[in-house]
Coordinates of C-alpha atoms in Angstrom, one line a residue:
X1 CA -18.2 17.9 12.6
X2 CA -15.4 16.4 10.2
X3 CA -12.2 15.3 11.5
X4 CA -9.6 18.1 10.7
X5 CA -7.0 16.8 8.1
X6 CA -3.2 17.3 7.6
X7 CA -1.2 16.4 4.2
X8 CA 2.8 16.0 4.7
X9 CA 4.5 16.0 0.8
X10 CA 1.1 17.2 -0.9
X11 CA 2.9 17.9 -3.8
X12 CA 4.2 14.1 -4.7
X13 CA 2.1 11.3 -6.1
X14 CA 0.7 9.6 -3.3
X15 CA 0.1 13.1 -1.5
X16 CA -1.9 14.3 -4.5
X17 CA -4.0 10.7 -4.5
X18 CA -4.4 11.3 -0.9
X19 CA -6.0 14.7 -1.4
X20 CA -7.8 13.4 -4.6
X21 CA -9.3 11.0 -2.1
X22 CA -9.9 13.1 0.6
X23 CA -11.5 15.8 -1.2
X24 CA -14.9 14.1 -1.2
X25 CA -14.5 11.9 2.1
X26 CA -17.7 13.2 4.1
X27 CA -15.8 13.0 7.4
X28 CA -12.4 14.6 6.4
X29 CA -12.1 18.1 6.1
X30 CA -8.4 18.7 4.3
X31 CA -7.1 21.9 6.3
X32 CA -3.2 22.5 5.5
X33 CA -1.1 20.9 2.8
X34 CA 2.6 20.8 3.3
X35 CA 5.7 20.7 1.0
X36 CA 9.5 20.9 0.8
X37 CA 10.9 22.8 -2.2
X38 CA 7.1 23.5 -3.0
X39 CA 6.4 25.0 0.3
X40 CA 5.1 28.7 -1.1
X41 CA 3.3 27.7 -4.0
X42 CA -0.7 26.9 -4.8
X43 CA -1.4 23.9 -4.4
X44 CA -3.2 24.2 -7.9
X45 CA 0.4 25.1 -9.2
X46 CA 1.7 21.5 -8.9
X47 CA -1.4 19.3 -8.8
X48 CA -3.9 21.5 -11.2
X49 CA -6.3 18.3 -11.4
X50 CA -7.4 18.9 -7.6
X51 CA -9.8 21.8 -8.0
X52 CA -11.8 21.2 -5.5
X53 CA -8.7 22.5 -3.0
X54 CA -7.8 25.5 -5.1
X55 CA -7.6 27.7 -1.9
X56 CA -4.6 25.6 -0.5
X57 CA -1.2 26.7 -0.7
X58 CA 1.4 24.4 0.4
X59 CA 3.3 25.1 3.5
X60 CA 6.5 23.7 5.4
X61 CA 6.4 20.6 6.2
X62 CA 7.2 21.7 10.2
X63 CA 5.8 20.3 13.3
X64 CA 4.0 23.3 14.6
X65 CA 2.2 23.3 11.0
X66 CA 1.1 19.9 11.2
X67 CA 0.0 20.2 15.0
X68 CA -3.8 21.0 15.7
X69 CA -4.8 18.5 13.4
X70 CA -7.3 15.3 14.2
X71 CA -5.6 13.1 11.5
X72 CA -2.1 13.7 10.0
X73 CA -1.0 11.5 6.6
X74 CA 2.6 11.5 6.1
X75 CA 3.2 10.9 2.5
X76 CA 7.2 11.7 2.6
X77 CA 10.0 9.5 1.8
X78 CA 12.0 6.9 4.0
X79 CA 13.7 8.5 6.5
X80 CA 11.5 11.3 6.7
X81 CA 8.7 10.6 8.8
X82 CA 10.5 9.0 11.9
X83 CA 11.4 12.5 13.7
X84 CA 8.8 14.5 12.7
X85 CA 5.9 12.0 13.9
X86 CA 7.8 12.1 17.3
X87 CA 7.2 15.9 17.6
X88 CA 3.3 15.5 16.8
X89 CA 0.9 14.6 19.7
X90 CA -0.2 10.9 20.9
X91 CA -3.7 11.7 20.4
X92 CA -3.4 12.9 16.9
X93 CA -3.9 10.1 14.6
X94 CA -1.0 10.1 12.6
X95 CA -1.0 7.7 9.0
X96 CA 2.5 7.0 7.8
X97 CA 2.4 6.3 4.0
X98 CA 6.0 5.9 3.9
X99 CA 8.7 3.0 4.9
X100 CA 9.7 4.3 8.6
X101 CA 7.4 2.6 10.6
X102 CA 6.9 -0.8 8.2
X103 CA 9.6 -3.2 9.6
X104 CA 9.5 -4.7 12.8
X105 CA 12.9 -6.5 12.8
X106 CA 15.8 -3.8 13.5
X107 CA 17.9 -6.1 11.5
X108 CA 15.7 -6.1 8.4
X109 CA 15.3 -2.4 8.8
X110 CA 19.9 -1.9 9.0
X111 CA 20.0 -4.6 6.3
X112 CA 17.4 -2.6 3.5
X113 CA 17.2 0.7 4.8
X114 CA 19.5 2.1 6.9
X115 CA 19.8 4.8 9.2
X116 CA 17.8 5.1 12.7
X117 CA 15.1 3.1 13.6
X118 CA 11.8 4.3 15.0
X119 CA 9.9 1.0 15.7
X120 CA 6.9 0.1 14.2
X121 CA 3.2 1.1 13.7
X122 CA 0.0 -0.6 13.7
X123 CA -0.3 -2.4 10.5
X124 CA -2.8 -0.9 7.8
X125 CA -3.0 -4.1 5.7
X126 CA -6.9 -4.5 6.9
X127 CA -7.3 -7.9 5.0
X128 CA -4.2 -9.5 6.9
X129 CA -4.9 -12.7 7.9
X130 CA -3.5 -13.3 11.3
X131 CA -2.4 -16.7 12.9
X132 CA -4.1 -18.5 15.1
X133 CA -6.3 -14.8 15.9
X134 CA -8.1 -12.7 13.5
X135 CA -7.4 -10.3 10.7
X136 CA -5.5 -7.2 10.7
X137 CA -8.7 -5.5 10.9
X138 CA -9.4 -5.8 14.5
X139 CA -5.9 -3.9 15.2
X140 CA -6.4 -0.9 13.7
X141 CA -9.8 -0.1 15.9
X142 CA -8.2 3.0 18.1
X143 CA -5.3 3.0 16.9
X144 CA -3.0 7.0 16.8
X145 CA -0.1 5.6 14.8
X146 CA -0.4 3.8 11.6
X147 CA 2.2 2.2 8.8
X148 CA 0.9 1.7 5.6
X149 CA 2.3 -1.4 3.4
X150 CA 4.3 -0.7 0.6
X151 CA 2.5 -1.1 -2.9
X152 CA 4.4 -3.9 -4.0
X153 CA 3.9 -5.8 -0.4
X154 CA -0.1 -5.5 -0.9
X155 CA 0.1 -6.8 -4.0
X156 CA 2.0 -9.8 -3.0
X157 CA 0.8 -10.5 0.5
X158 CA -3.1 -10.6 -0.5
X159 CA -1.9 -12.6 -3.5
X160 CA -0.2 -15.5 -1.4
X161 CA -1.3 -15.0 2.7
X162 CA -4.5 -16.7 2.3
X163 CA -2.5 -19.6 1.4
X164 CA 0.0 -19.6 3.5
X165 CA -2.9 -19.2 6.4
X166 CA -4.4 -22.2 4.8
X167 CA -1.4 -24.1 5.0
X168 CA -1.9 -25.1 1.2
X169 CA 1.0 -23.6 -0.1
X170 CA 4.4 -23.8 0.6
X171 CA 6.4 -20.9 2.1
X172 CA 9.7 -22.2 1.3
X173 CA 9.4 -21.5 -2.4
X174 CA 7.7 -18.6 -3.3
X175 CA 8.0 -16.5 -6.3
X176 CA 7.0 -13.3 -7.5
X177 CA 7.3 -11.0 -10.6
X178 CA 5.6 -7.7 -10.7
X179 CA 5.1 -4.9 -14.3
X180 CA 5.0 -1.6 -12.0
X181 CA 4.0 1.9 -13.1
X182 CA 6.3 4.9 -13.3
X183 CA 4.4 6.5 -10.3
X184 CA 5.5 4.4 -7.8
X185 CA 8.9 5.7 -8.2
X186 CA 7.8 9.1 -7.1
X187 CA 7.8 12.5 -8.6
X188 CA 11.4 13.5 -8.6
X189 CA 13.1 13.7 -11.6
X190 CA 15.1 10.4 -13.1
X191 CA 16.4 9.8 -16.1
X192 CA 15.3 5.9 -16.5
X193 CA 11.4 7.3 -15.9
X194 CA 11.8 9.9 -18.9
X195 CA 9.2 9.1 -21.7
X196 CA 11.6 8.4 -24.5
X197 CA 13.3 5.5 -21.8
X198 CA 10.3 3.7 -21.3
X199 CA 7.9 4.3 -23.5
X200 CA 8.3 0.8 -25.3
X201 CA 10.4 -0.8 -23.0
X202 CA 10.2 -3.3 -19.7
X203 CA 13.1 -2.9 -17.3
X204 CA 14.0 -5.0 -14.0
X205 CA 15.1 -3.3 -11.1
X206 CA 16.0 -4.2 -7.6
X207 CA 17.1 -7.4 -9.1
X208 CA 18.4 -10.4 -6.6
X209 CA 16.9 -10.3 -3.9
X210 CA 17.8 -6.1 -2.7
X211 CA 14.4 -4.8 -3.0
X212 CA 12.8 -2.8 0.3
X213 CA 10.2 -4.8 0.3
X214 CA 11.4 -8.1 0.5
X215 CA 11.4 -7.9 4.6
X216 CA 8.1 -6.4 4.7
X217 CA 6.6 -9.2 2.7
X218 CA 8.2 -12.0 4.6
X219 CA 6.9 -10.0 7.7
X220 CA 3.3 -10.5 6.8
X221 CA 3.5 -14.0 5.6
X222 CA 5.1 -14.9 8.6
X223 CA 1.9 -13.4 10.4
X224 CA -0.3 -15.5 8.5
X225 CA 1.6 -18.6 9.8
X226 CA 4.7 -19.4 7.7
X227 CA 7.4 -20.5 10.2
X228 CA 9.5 -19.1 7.8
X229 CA 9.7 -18.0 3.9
X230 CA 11.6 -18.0 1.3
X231 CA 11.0 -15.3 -1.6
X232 CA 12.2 -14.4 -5.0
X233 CA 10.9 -10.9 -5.7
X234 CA 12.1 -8.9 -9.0
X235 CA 9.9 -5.9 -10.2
X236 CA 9.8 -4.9 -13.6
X237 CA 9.4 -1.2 -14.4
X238 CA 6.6 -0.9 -17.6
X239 CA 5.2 2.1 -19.8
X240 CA 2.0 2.8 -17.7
X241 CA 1.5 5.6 -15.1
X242 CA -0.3 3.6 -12.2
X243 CA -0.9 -0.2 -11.5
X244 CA 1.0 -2.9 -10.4
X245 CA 0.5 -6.5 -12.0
X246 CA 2.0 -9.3 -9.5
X247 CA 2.2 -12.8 -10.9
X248 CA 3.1 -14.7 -7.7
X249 CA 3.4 -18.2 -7.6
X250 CA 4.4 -21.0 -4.6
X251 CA 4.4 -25.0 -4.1
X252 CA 1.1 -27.0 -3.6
X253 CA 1.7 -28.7 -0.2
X254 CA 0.9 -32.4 0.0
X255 CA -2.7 -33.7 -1.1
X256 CA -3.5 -30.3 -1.9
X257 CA -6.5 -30.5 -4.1
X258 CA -7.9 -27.7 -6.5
X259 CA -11.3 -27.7 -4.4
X260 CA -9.2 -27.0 -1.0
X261 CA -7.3 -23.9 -3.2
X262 CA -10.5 -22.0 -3.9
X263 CA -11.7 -22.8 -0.7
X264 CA -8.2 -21.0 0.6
X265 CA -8.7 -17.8 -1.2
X266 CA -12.8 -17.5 0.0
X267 CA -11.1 -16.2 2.8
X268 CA -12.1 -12.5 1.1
X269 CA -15.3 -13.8 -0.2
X270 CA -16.9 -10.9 2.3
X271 CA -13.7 -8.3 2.0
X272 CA -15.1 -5.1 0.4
X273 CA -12.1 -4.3 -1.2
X274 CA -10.5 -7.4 -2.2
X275 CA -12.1 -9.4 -4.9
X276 CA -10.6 -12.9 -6.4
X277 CA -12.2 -13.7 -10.1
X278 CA -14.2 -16.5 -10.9
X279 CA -12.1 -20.0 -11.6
X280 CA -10.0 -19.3 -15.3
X281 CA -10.4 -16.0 -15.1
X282 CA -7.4 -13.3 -14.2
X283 CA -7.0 -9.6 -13.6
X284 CA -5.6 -6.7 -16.3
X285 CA -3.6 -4.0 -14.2
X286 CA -6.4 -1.6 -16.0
X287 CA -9.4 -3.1 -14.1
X288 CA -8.2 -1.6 -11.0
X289 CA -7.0 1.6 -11.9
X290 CA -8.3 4.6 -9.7
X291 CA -10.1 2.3 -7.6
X292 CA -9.3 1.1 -3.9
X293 CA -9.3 -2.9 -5.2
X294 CA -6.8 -5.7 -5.3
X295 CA -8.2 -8.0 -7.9
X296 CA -7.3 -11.5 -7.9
X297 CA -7.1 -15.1 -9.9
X298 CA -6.1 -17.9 -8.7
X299 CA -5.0 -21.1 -10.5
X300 CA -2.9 -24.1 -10.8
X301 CA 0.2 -25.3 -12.9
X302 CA -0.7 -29.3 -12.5
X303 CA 2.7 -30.2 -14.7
X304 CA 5.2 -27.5 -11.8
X305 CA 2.9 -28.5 -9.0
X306 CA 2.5 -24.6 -8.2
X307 CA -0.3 -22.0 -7.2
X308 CA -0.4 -19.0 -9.4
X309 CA -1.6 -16.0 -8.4
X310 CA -2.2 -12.7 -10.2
X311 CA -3.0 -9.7 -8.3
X312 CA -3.8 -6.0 -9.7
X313 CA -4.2 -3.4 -8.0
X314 CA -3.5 0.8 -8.5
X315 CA -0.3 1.4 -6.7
X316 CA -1.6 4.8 -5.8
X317 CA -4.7 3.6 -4.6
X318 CA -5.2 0.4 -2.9
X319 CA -0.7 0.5 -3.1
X320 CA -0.8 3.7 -1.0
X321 CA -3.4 6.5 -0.8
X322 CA -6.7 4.3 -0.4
X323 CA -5.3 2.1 2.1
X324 CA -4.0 5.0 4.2
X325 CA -7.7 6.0 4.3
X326 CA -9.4 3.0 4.5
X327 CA -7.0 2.4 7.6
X328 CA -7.9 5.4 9.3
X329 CA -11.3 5.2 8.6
X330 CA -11.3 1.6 10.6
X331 CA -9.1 3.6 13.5
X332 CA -11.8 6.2 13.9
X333 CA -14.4 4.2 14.2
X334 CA -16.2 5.1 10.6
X335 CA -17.7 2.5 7.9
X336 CA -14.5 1.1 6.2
X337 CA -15.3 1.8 3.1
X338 CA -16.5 5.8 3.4
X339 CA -15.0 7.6 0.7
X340 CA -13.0 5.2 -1.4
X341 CA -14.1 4.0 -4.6
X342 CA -14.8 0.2 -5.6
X343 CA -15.2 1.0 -9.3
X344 CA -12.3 1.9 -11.5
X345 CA -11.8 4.0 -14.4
X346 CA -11.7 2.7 -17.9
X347 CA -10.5 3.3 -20.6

């Protein structure tokens, strides 16, 4: 008997990658599809790709809607998901896609967020490694209440957390620069996402150090064993719809060699979704695109004395949507990897 599914903000981005997803997950059986100002229509009416779910129609996005479920993925903006996952019950397994339930540190949350507080969520960054204990992994097993990362914060943490774990990289001086697709700005209307503003263009945002998920990141390097980091983060918004592109970079420690780096970053030589290229070679944002990968190289700048690492990955996908599954999959007991795709599309 499949698991009986809920969809919170169906008609976004990551709530139509969710469904896209879920619509040919053999244990998942997508019952009721919620919206805000959508509530009403089809569900055909604002994601016509998905016609597999043609007899939805979106609903309010209401407790008593969402109740009766077995699984429930939230896929609403910040500040959204807190109050209404309090009103659902503790055995419903309930996925968070959003920021609410991300940031541990109340201080981190007041200082990039703002607003109240509703503590944090098991962690559904599977691949995590974890000081001194295992991965992520074994955390999820059981769990009811689930954060997924932000895209950005996958795409850096599996870039750099292996060495950090490793201890052959330097947490004090870490850098990273990320080309981000339109989508993970969401669906609503902005004028810097139109097509005749960035259609040709790269623009920065978030610059110096005020992006959301600057905490996060630091979070999750710290649980790979950094006593403390230090990060420069600056995404760059670029003409493509999905993918993310994180060049990441840090300090060899001391007698690093280049044998003992690629011995770091086996660490995912058995991870199904996490793959780093062979020695010279790097990702393109492309070769991940619709698939449930982070794709990684890994090299060294001899003359800077740095690690550089570049990770792709589809921000809707592996970013968002895939993980949210992959994490309840691992919850419930079911074969990671049912119903999420390891090839991409192309072109």
């Amino acid at each position: 008997m499949p698991f009986s599914v809920a969809v919170a903000g169906a008609s976004g981005y990551a709530g139509g990658e969710l469904l896209r997803l879920l619509s040919s997950h053999p244990d998942f059986s997508v019952q009721t599809v919620t919206a805000h100002s959508n509530a009403g229509q089809h569900l055909l009416d604002v994601h016509p790709h998905l016609r597999s779910l043609a007899h939805l129609t979106l609903q309010p996005t209401e407790p008593d809607v969402l109740a009766g479920h077995d699984v429930v993925f939230l896929a609403l903006p910040h500040g959204h998901s807190g109050a209404l996952a309090a009103q659902l019950p503790d055995d419903t397994l309930v996925v968070d896609a959003g920021a609410d339930h991300r940031l541990e540190d109340l201080a981190d949350w007041d200082a990039f967020y703002g607003g109240e507080h509703h503590g944090s969520w098991t962690y559904g960054l599977p691949e995590l490694p974890l000081a001194g204990a295992d991965r992520q992994r074994s955390l999820l097993a059981g769990a009811r209440r689930i954060a997924v990362p932000g895209c950005n914060v996958t795409a850096v943490t599996l870039g750099l957390a292996p060495g950090i774990a490793a201890g052959v990289i330097q947490p004090d001086d870490l850098v990273a620069v990320l080309a981000v697709g339109t989508s993970g700005a969401g669906r609503s209307l902005k004028a810097n996402l139109l097509a005749s503003e960035i259609n040709g263009s790269a623009a920065p945002y978030a610059v110096g150090g005020v992006h959301r998920h600057i905490p996060e990141i630091r979070q999750n390097l710290r649980k790979a064993g950094a006593a403390s980091v230090s990060l420069s983060f600056t995404p760059v918004l670029v003409p493509m719809s999905r993918g993310i592109l994180s060049t990441a970079t840090a300090r060899l420690a001391d007698g690093v060699t280049a044998a003992d780096v690629r011995q770091a970053w086996s660490y995912y030589d058995d991870e199904p979704f996490v793959h780093v290229y062979p020695e010279g070679s790097y990702p393109k944002s492309a070769d991940a695109v619709g698939a449930n990968t982070a794709l990684i190289g890994v090299g060294i700048d001899e003359a800077a004395g740095r690690v550089v690492t570049v990770t792709a990955l589809d921000n809707l996908v592996k970013g968002t949507a895939g993980a949210a599954i992959q994490s309840a999959n691992l919850a419930l007991g079911l074969p990671e990897t049912t119903g999420l795709p390891l090839d991409g599309v192309a072109p």
